[in-house]
Tab-separated table of C-alpha atoms in Angstrom:
chain	number	residue	atom	x	y	z
A	1105	MET	CA	-9.413	46.743	11.383
A	1106	SER	CA	-9.727	42.985	11.314
A	1107	THR	CA	-7.892	41.073	8.597
A	1108	LEU	CA	-10.009	37.951	9.068
A	1109	THR	CA	-11.631	36.836	5.809
A	1110	LEU	CA	-13.996	33.918	5.382
A	1111	HIS	CA	-13.797	32.359	1.942
A	1112	HIS	CA	-17.299	30.981	1.708
A	1113	LEU	CA	-18.257	28.427	-0.931
A	1114	GLU	CA	-22.004	28.228	-1.564
A	1115	TYR	CA	-23.794	25.086	-0.338
A	1116	SER	CA	-20.774	23.878	1.589
A	1117	GLN	CA	-19.554	23.206	5.078
A	1118	SER	CA	-18.380	26.815	5.327
A	1119	PHE	CA	-21.850	28.161	6.171
A	1120	ARG	CA	-21.184	27.231	9.774
A	1121	ILE	CA	-18.192	29.569	9.991
A	1122	LEU	CA	-20.400	32.369	8.679
A	1123	TRP	CA	-22.957	31.619	11.387
A	1124	LEU	CA	-20.250	31.449	14.088
A	1125	LEU	CA	-18.856	34.856	13.083
A	1126	GLU	CA	-22.343	36.383	13.157
A	1127	GLU	CA	-23.082	34.811	16.546
A	1128	LEU	CA	-19.857	36.234	18.010
A	1129	GLY	CA	-20.319	39.621	16.325
A	1130	VAL	CA	-16.782	39.469	14.946
A	1131	ASP	CA	-15.519	42.088	12.480
A	1132	TYR	CA	-14.628	40.126	9.316
A	1133	SER	CA	-14.729	40.182	5.538
A	1134	LEU	CA	-16.723	37.732	3.460
A	1135	LYS	CA	-15.798	36.438	0.028
A	1136	LEU	CA	-18.471	34.403	-1.749
A	1137	TYR	CA	-17.686	31.726	-4.345
A	1138	ASP	CA	-20.160	29.858	-6.563
A	1139	ARG	CA	-19.757	26.196	-7.409
A	1140	ASP	CA	-19.072	25.195	-10.999
A	1141	PRO	CA	-22.583	24.752	-12.474
A	1142	GLN	CA	-21.595	21.542	-14.351
A	1143	SER	CA	-19.426	19.644	-11.874
A	1144	ARG	CA	-20.841	21.209	-8.678
A	1145	LEU	CA	-17.244	21.365	-7.451
A	1146	ALA	CA	-15.483	24.444	-6.070
A	1147	PRO	CA	-14.051	26.746	-8.773
A	1148	ALA	CA	-10.355	26.368	-9.639
A	1149	ASP	CA	-9.281	29.593	-7.880
A	1150	TYR	CA	-10.926	28.426	-4.669
A	1151	LYS	CA	-9.248	25.012	-4.769
A	1152	ALA	CA	-5.900	26.642	-5.480
A	1153	MET	CA	-6.129	28.956	-2.467
A	1154	SER	CA	-7.428	26.443	0.086
A	1155	PRO	CA	-4.588	24.527	1.787
A	1156	THR	CA	-6.492	21.250	1.446
A	1157	GLY	CA	-8.459	22.205	-1.670
A	1158	THR	CA	-11.636	22.108	0.428
A	1159	ALA	CA	-14.214	24.493	1.922
A	1160	PRO	CA	-14.152	26.287	4.257
A	1161	PHE	CA	-10.928	28.169	4.618
A	1162	ILE	CA	-10.073	31.493	6.213
A	1163	THR	CA	-7.241	33.954	5.802
A	1164	ASP	CA	-6.055	36.256	8.588
A	1165	GLY	CA	-2.996	38.336	7.713
A	1166	GLU	CA	-0.269	35.871	6.752
A	1167	LEU	CA	-2.273	32.887	7.925
A	1168	THR	CA	-4.424	30.539	5.865
A	1169	LEU	CA	-6.369	27.812	7.654
A	1170	ALA	CA	-8.638	25.009	6.418
A	1171	GLU	CA	-10.712	22.344	8.227
A	1172	THR	CA	-14.042	23.408	9.765
A	1173	SER	CA	-13.441	22.534	13.405
A	1174	ALA	CA	-9.871	23.886	13.391
A	1175	ILE	CA	-11.250	27.203	12.121
A	1176	VAL	CA	-13.950	27.121	14.790
A	1177	ASP	CA	-11.372	26.609	17.558
A	1178	TYR	CA	-9.091	29.291	16.078
A	1179	ILE	CA	-11.921	31.838	16.018
A	1180	LEU	CA	-13.005	30.891	19.546
A	1181	ASP	CA	-9.401	31.305	20.765
A	1182	LYS	CA	-9.419	34.889	19.487
A	1183	HIS	CA	-13.003	36.012	19.911
A	1184	ASP	CA	-14.616	34.063	22.744
A	1185	ALA	CA	-12.481	34.950	25.752
A	1186	GLN	CA	-15.408	34.246	28.077
A	1187	GLN	CA	-15.838	30.730	26.651
A	1188	ARG	CA	-19.538	31.329	26.042
A	1189	LEU	CA	-19.626	28.981	23.051
A	1190	ARG	CA	-16.927	26.555	24.246
A	1191	PRO	CA	-17.623	25.254	27.766
A	1192	PRO	CA	-14.207	24.778	29.422
A	1193	ALA	CA	-12.937	21.716	31.326
A	1194	GLY	CA	-15.047	21.210	34.446
A	1195	HIS	CA	-18.140	22.945	33.047
A	1196	PRO	CA	-21.311	20.822	33.399
A	1197	SER	CA	-21.832	20.971	29.617
A	1198	ARG	CA	-18.226	20.023	28.820
A	1199	LEU	CA	-18.747	16.323	28.135
A	1200	ARG	CA	-21.699	16.678	25.814
A	1201	TYR	CA	-19.976	19.640	24.158
A	1202	LEU	CA	-16.932	17.483	23.371
A	1203	PHE	CA	-19.059	14.628	22.132
A	1204	TRP	CA	-21.116	16.669	19.676
A	1205	LEU	CA	-18.307	18.917	18.511
A	1206	HIS	CA	-16.238	15.892	17.533
A	1207	ALA	CA	-19.155	13.660	16.461
A	1208	SER	CA	-20.054	16.195	13.778
A	1209	GLN	CA	-16.922	15.781	11.698
A	1210	GLY	CA	-15.899	12.418	13.132
A	1211	SER	CA	-19.170	10.533	12.572
A	1212	MET	CA	-22.057	12.501	11.067
A	1213	MET	CA	-20.251	14.008	8.079
A	1214	PRO	CA	-18.421	10.769	7.102
A	1215	LEU	CA	-21.755	8.926	7.197
A	1216	LEU	CA	-23.340	11.538	4.933
A	1217	LEU	CA	-20.341	11.382	2.608
A	1218	MET	CA	-20.760	7.631	2.440
A	1219	ASP	CA	-24.476	8.123	1.833
A	1220	SER	CA	-23.608	10.211	-1.238
A	1221	VAL	CA	-21.411	7.424	-2.571
A	1222	MET	CA	-24.155	4.871	-1.905
A	1223	ARG	CA	-26.632	6.902	-3.899
A	1224	MET	CA	-24.335	6.922	-6.898
A	1225	GLY	CA	-23.581	3.204	-6.687
A	1226	LYS	CA	-26.950	1.948	-5.518
A	1227	GLN	CA	-27.157	-0.809	-8.151
A	1228	HIS	CA	-24.175	-2.446	-6.560
A	1229	GLU	CA	-25.192	-5.139	-4.131
A	1230	LEU	CA	-22.193	-4.823	-1.836
A	1231	LEU	CA	-22.882	-1.148	-1.345
A	1232	GLN	CA	-26.469	-1.852	-0.390
A	1233	THR	CA	-25.270	-4.382	2.153
A	1234	LEU	CA	-22.838	-1.848	3.545
A	1235	GLN	CA	-25.613	0.711	3.858
A	1236	GLY	CA	-27.742	-1.747	5.812
A	1237	VAL	CA	-24.989	-3.104	8.033
A	1238	PHE	CA	-22.756	-0.074	8.477
A	1239	LEU	CA	-24.285	3.276	7.635
A	1240	GLY	CA	-27.884	2.856	8.771
A	1241	PRO	CA	-27.236	1.604	12.325
A	1242	ARG	CA	-24.539	4.254	12.942
A	1243	MET	CA	-26.737	7.105	11.770
A	1244	ASP	CA	-29.642	5.759	13.856
A	1245	ALA	CA	-27.425	5.563	16.946
A	1246	LEU	CA	-26.286	9.168	16.508
A	1247	LEU	CA	-29.816	10.472	15.979
A	1248	GLN	CA	-31.071	8.479	18.949
A	1249	GLN	CA	-28.361	10.066	21.099
A	1250	ALA	CA	-29.364	13.501	19.804
A	1251	GLU	CA	-33.021	12.799	20.609
A	1252	GLN	CA	-32.049	11.742	24.119
A	1253	ASP	CA	-29.926	14.852	24.736
A	1254	LEU	CA	-32.465	17.206	23.151
A	1255	ALA	CA	-35.248	15.741	25.302
A	1256	ARG	CA	-33.322	17.012	28.335
A	1257	THR	CA	-32.112	20.415	27.142
A	1258	ALA	CA	-32.731	22.910	24.332
A	1259	TRP	CA	-29.234	22.669	22.846
A	1260	LEU	CA	-26.952	19.722	22.161
A	1261	ALA	CA	-24.503	20.356	25.004
A	1262	GLY	CA	-26.950	21.801	27.532
A	1263	ASP	CA	-29.205	24.788	28.198
A	1264	ASP	CA	-27.156	27.183	26.085
A	1265	LEU	CA	-26.069	27.366	22.479
A	1266	THR	CA	-22.445	26.229	21.988
A	1267	ALA	CA	-20.094	25.801	19.047
A	1268	ALA	CA	-21.138	22.129	19.010
A	1269	ASP	CA	-24.595	23.203	17.780
A	1270	ILE	CA	-22.990	25.416	15.146
A	1271	VAL	CA	-20.724	22.643	13.886
A	1272	MET	CA	-23.550	20.055	13.935
A	1273	VAL	CA	-26.018	22.072	11.863
A	1274	TYR	CA	-24.675	21.005	8.481
A	1275	GLY	CA	-24.939	17.302	9.266
A	1276	MET	CA	-28.386	17.719	10.780
A	1277	GLU	CA	-29.724	19.622	7.745
A	1278	GLY	CA	-28.150	17.005	5.491
A	1279	ALA	CA	-29.639	14.145	7.502
A	1280	ARG	CA	-33.100	15.717	7.238
A	1281	ALA	CA	-32.747	16.434	3.502
A	1282	ARG	CA	-31.896	12.753	2.925
A	1283	GLY	CA	-34.689	11.365	5.041
A	1284	TYR	CA	-32.685	10.123	8.028
A	1285	ILE	CA	-34.336	12.728	10.238
A	1286	THR	CA	-38.131	12.407	9.987
A	1287	GLU	CA	-41.047	14.011	11.833
A	1288	GLU	CA	-40.649	11.305	14.442
A	1289	HIS	CA	-37.338	12.834	15.476
A	1290	THR	CA	-39.172	15.521	17.387
A	1291	GLY	CA	-36.089	16.663	19.311
A	1292	CYS	CA	-33.978	17.147	16.194
A	1293	CYS	CA	-36.799	18.928	14.348
A	1294	ALA	CA	-37.444	21.289	17.277
A	1295	TRP	CA	-33.690	21.938	17.500
A	1296	LEU	CA	-33.572	22.835	13.789
A	1297	ASP	CA	-36.530	25.207	14.293
A	1298	ARG	CA	-34.701	26.782	17.240
A	1299	VAL	CA	-31.555	27.197	15.128
A	1300	HIS	CA	-33.495	28.824	12.284
A	1301	ALA	CA	-35.068	31.331	14.702
A	1302	LEU	CA	-31.723	32.674	15.974
A	1303	PRO	CA	-30.917	36.222	14.799
A	1304	SER	CA	-27.286	35.208	14.120
A	1305	PHE	CA	-28.386	32.283	11.936
A	1306	GLN	CA	-30.772	34.531	10.057
A	1307	SER	CA	-28.180	37.196	9.376
A	1308	ALA	CA	-25.773	34.477	8.196
A	1309	GLN	CA	-28.506	33.216	5.864
A	1310	LYS	CA	-29.010	36.716	4.492
A	1311	LYS	CA	-25.318	36.992	3.675
A	1312	ASP	CA	-25.255	33.461	2.235
A	1313	ASP	CA	-28.310	34.350	0.109
A	1314	ARG	CA	-29.262	30.746	-0.735
A	1315	PRO	CA	-32.645	29.050	-0.122
A	1316	SER	CA	-31.020	26.513	2.228
A	1317	ILE	CA	-27.583	25.676	3.588
A	1318	VAL	CA	-27.506	22.263	1.854
A	1319	PHE	CA	-28.540	21.430	-1.712
A	1320	ALA	CA	-32.285	20.752	-1.415
B	336	MET	CA	-8.045	3.980	42.338
B	337	SER	CA	-9.001	5.149	38.888
B	338	THR	CA	-12.331	4.015	37.448
B	339	LEU	CA	-11.324	4.857	33.883
B	340	THR	CA	-11.696	1.870	31.558
B	341	LEU	CA	-10.802	1.764	27.885
B	342	HIS	CA	-12.939	-0.668	25.922
B	343	HIS	CA	-10.495	-1.490	23.155
B	344	LEU	CA	-11.634	-3.224	19.979
B	345	GLU	CA	-8.778	-4.892	18.078
B	346	TYR	CA	-7.738	-3.256	14.783
B	347	SER	CA	-9.834	-0.197	15.400
B	348	GLN	CA	-9.596	3.504	16.022
B	349	SER	CA	-9.348	2.811	19.754
B	350	PHE	CA	-5.623	1.991	19.611
B	351	ARG	CA	-4.930	5.713	19.796
B	352	ILE	CA	-6.629	6.029	23.172
B	353	LEU	CA	-4.459	3.186	24.437
B	354	TRP	CA	-1.346	5.051	23.233
B	355	LEU	CA	-2.554	8.329	24.765
B	356	LEU	CA	-3.092	6.684	28.155
B	357	GLU	CA	0.378	5.111	28.032
B	358	GLU	CA	1.960	8.421	27.006
B	359	LEU	CA	0.288	10.227	29.922
B	360	GLY	CA	1.028	7.413	32.370
B	361	VAL	CA	-2.588	7.363	33.489
B	362	ASP	CA	-3.900	4.688	35.840
B	363	TYR	CA	-6.620	2.852	33.868
B	364	SER	CA	-8.140	-0.530	33.128
B	365	LEU	CA	-8.113	-2.113	29.710
B	366	LYS	CA	-10.791	-4.394	28.283
B	367	LEU	CA	-9.929	-6.097	24.986
B	368	TYR	CA	-12.540	-7.203	22.453
B	369	ASP	CA	-11.995	-9.271	19.299
B	370	ARG	CA	-13.825	-8.617	16.084
B	371	ASP	CA	-16.286	-11.203	14.781
B	372	PRO	CA	-14.084	-13.452	12.592
B	373	GLN	CA	-16.732	-13.661	9.840
B	374	SER	CA	-18.101	-10.133	9.551
B	375	ARG	CA	-15.054	-8.330	10.971
B	376	LEU	CA	-17.520	-6.149	12.889
B	377	ALA	CA	-17.440	-5.482	16.627
B	378	PRO	CA	-19.099	-8.204	18.722
B	379	ALA	CA	-22.706	-7.671	19.806
B	380	ASP	CA	-21.844	-6.924	23.445
B	381	TYR	CA	-19.436	-4.196	22.361
B	382	LYS	CA	-21.966	-2.557	20.057
B	383	ALA	CA	-24.598	-2.697	22.771
B	384	MET	CA	-22.391	-0.929	25.307
B	385	SER	CA	-20.980	1.785	23.051
B	386	PRO	CA	-23.265	4.849	22.930
B	387	THR	CA	-22.837	5.111	19.143
B	388	GLY	CA	-22.205	1.421	18.515
B	389	THR	CA	-18.628	2.284	17.495
B	390	ALA	CA	-15.060	1.946	18.803
B	391	PRO	CA	-13.558	3.400	20.866
B	392	PHE	CA	-15.546	4.071	23.969
B	393	ILE	CA	-14.530	4.566	27.598
B	394	THR	CA	-16.322	4.255	30.891
B	395	ASP	CA	-15.421	6.261	33.981
B	396	GLY	CA	-17.710	5.718	36.950
B	397	GLU	CA	-21.222	6.605	35.760
B	398	LEU	CA	-19.955	8.061	32.501
B	399	THR	CA	-19.762	6.383	29.100
B	400	LEU	CA	-18.207	8.308	26.210
B	401	ALA	CA	-17.693	7.476	22.535
B	402	GLU	CA	-16.015	9.361	19.660
B	403	THR	CA	-12.199	9.296	19.485
B	404	SER	CA	-11.426	13.003	19.686
B	405	ALA	CA	-14.021	13.633	22.388
B	406	ILE	CA	-12.370	10.912	24.481
B	407	VAL	CA	-8.949	12.455	23.787
B	408	ASP	CA	-10.112	15.882	24.988
B	409	TYR	CA	-11.837	14.346	28.030
B	410	ILE	CA	-8.655	12.521	29.057
B	411	LEU	CA	-6.523	15.623	28.458
B	412	ASP	CA	-8.935	17.685	30.592
B	413	LYS	CA	-8.333	15.305	33.497
B	414	HIS	CA	-4.753	14.149	33.037
B	415	ASP	CA	-2.791	16.830	31.196
B	416	ALA	CA	-3.031	19.848	33.497
B	417	GLN	CA	0.225	21.218	32.080
B	418	GLN	CA	-1.142	21.071	28.510
B	419	ARG	CA	1.904	19.152	27.322
B	420	LEU	CA	-0.034	17.293	24.639
B	421	ARG	CA	-2.569	20.056	23.902
B	422	PRO	CA	-0.873	23.394	23.148
B	423	PRO	CA	-3.204	26.109	24.526
B	424	ALA	CA	-4.429	29.267	22.753
B	425	GLY	CA	-1.466	31.535	22.023
B	426	HIS	CA	1.103	28.712	21.937
B	427	PRO	CA	3.271	28.751	18.773
B	428	SER	CA	2.142	25.201	17.935
B	429	ARG	CA	-1.542	25.969	18.477
B	430	LEU	CA	-2.559	26.522	14.870
B	431	ARG	CA	-0.964	23.399	13.470
B	432	TYR	CA	-2.187	21.450	16.478
B	433	LEU	CA	-5.780	22.471	15.736
B	434	PHE	CA	-5.413	21.706	12.042
B	435	TRP	CA	-4.067	18.176	12.487
B	436	LEU	CA	-6.258	17.255	15.433
B	437	HIS	CA	-9.382	18.100	13.459
B	438	ALA	CA	-8.064	17.023	10.021
B	439	SER	CA	-7.662	13.476	11.340
B	440	GLN	CA	-11.351	12.773	11.910
B	441	GLY	CA	-12.653	15.562	9.665
B	442	SER	CA	-10.700	14.678	6.495
B	443	MET	CA	-8.290	11.751	6.696
B	444	MET	CA	-10.615	9.149	8.194
B	445	PRO	CA	-13.614	10.021	5.938
B	446	LEU	CA	-11.322	9.682	2.903
B	447	LEU	CA	-10.130	6.274	4.073
B	448	LEU	CA	-13.714	5.228	4.767
B	449	MET	CA	-14.611	6.271	1.240
B	450	ASP	CA	-11.582	4.383	-0.028
B	451	SER	CA	-12.957	1.209	1.581
B	452	VAL	CA	-16.268	1.701	-0.205
B	453	MET	CA	-14.450	2.333	-3.497
B	454	ARG	CA	-12.574	-0.920	-3.162
B	455	MET	CA	-15.799	-2.851	-2.753
B	456	GLY	CA	-17.529	-1.150	-5.654
B	457	LYS	CA	-14.588	-0.747	-7.965
B	458	GLN	CA	-16.404	-2.175	-10.969
B	459	HIS	CA	-18.746	0.740	-10.832
B	460	GLU	CA	-17.699	3.532	-13.177
B	461	LEU	CA	-19.167	6.387	-11.157
B	462	LEU	CA	-17.186	5.312	-8.126
B	463	GLN	CA	-13.967	5.280	-10.105
B	464	THR	CA	-14.695	8.798	-11.322
B	465	LEU	CA	-15.363	9.894	-7.774
B	466	GLN	CA	-12.082	8.412	-6.651
B	467	GLY	CA	-10.200	10.339	-9.343
B	468	VAL	CA	-12.030	13.629	-8.911
B	469	PHE	CA	-12.763	13.649	-5.195
B	470	LEU	CA	-10.772	11.243	-3.062
B	471	GLY	CA	-7.357	11.287	-4.763
B	472	PRO	CA	-6.795	15.052	-4.872
B	473	ARG	CA	-7.977	15.514	-1.280
B	474	MET	CA	-5.719	12.791	0.069
B	475	ASP	CA	-2.796	14.190	-1.949
B	476	ALA	CA	-3.395	17.681	-0.561
B	477	LEU	CA	-3.424	16.378	3.020
B	478	LEU	CA	-0.249	14.356	2.560
B	479	GLN	CA	1.471	17.273	0.849
B	480	GLN	CA	0.583	19.457	3.838
B	481	ALA	CA	1.965	16.804	6.177
B	482	GLU	CA	5.192	16.603	4.156
B	483	GLN	CA	5.512	20.377	4.337
B	484	ASP	CA	4.978	20.502	8.100
B	485	LEU	CA	7.197	17.479	8.771
B	486	ALA	CA	10.016	19.015	6.728
B	487	ARG	CA	10.072	21.844	9.272
B	488	THR	CA	9.599	19.974	12.556
B	489	ALA	CA	9.700	16.429	13.921
B	490	TRP	CA	6.048	16.309	14.921
B	491	LEU	CA	2.874	17.456	13.184
B	492	ALA	CA	2.228	20.520	15.338
B	493	GLY	CA	5.847	21.460	16.052
B	494	ASP	CA	8.972	20.285	17.862
B	495	ASP	CA	7.080	18.222	20.434
B	496	LEU	CA	4.674	15.323	20.345
B	497	THR	CA	1.044	16.427	20.799
B	498	ALA	CA	-2.342	14.717	20.841
B	499	ALA	CA	-2.617	15.662	17.154
B	500	ASP	CA	0.107	13.104	16.375
B	501	ILE	CA	-1.666	10.520	18.484
B	502	VAL	CA	-5.010	11.095	16.769
B	503	MET	CA	-3.422	11.163	13.284
B	504	VAL	CA	-1.579	7.848	13.592
B	505	TYR	CA	-4.487	5.663	12.564
B	506	GLY	CA	-5.109	7.583	9.332
B	507	MET	CA	-1.401	7.669	8.519
B	508	GLU	CA	-0.976	3.912	9.028
B	509	GLY	CA	-4.095	3.317	6.948
B	510	ALA	CA	-2.868	5.634	4.190
B	511	ARG	CA	0.428	3.751	4.041
B	512	ALA	CA	-1.227	0.318	4.084
B	513	ARG	CA	-3.367	1.366	1.097
B	514	GLY	CA	-0.530	2.844	-0.910
B	515	TYR	CA	-1.348	6.545	-0.559
B	516	ILE	CA	1.826	7.075	1.454
B	517	THR	CA	4.829	5.767	-0.489
B	518	GLU	CA	8.581	5.910	0.062
B	519	GLU	CA	8.533	9.293	-1.643
B	520	HIS	CA	6.639	10.709	1.327
B	521	THR	CA	9.860	10.878	3.287
B	522	GLY	CA	8.443	13.142	5.973
B	523	CYS	CA	5.464	10.886	6.698
B	524	CYS	CA	7.631	7.747	6.695
B	525	ALA	CA	10.167	9.285	9.075
B	526	TRP	CA	7.293	10.439	11.293
B	527	LEU	CA	5.881	6.894	11.412
B	528	ASP	CA	9.353	5.576	12.349
B	529	ARG	CA	9.574	8.192	15.088
B	530	VAL	CA	6.123	7.171	16.385
B	531	HIS	CA	7.065	3.477	16.438
B	532	ALA	CA	10.211	4.254	18.445
B	533	LEU	CA	8.346	5.950	21.295
B	534	PRO	CA	8.276	3.915	24.544
B	535	SER	CA	4.599	4.815	25.076
B	536	PHE	CA	3.676	3.568	21.587
B	537	GLN	CA	5.604	0.360	22.176
B	538	SER	CA	3.950	-0.336	25.497
B	539	ALA	CA	0.549	0.339	23.909
B	540	GLN	CA	1.452	-2.136	21.163
B	541	LYS	CA	2.407	-4.714	23.755
B	542	LYS	CA	-0.990	-4.384	25.424
B	543	ASP	CA	-2.769	-4.395	22.046
B	544	ASP	CA	-0.825	-7.547	21.092
B	545	ARG	CA	-1.507	-7.325	17.333
B	546	PRO	CA	1.101	-7.242	14.522
B	547	SER	CA	-0.059	-3.769	13.443
B	548	ILE	CA	-2.660	-1.215	14.467
B	549	VAL	CA	-4.547	-1.509	11.152
B	550	PHE	CA	-5.473	-4.673	9.249
B	551	ALA	CA	-2.396	-5.319	7.101
């Protein structure tokens, strides 16, 4: 019996680990945690258990691991021997796989985090300037790159679903919820539709039991 | 002859690619770009060439690639056949390698980006609250984890230098410059000393030709 447990915080970056586990058909346990209704933060017991105080984290026997992409690579090490979701060095999809896997947490999520700060401090002139000069152009460049790649193939790295799609979904949903992705981003919208139609995504959604993966 | 070119923007995340190339002894070309003295942003020609408008990016024949960790993995694919800097699945350092590699761009850099925004909008009460509730505890948790790991071994993933150390250096220097890392973080300070003593780091610094890798 597997000892792998996903500690899943509602409306958080951990949904992607849930989807990954469903896509791989891994035997695992799921523990669900609600956010504090007032502060919207993770409950105290969750923060105490997570090595970085953040979601997601997993436990597996003696091991506890935080950080989305580290968890993704750990799970792929153990449960994707054929490298179906992680194109290896030399694979034609390798380059785009690397770009999108790392762009998710390295660019998209920081921009959305900054967007949240902007929204809180929008009266402040300097922050507005920063949004115009810094955030906007970077988000546009990323979405333009996604449109270009998704005009060529169905998935971000190539013709097949990879872990890069799984890791990118949270940023893409967030970017649409905040109006960065519009109807004009036809590639991104079609990609989101394709994601939502996957049986593994749907069974993850059933277990998550929330109307969407980001706060609407 | 190698066609690999690093397009290095001064005082930017691209220093780490320079260090990586020196550490691997790769044959490459270096192009240096200064920031605009007024705006401190990358010059227009740099932004136009970089796929995401950001530093670093590399070119290699027909290929252009942005995003620090994607570039790191691309270079390791080609120039680290023995996996010296990237412990493979099953290696005792694998887990900590994955954590720190991904925590750099997934946690440390977003926190420092948010810190920059905080500093600009510090009059704003909501931002101060966010710093106390969100940024501070997360940075503390990361540094505590680093102290714990560096009390056990010389490098972040284990007894040997890995690409996780190389990717983490920018966040660590930034965290020290902004006062998050103090003398009390003995593990982090000793790690930074160890980094600075490496011949590959020193030759990268010589080519960079700046007093430090982050704005002091």
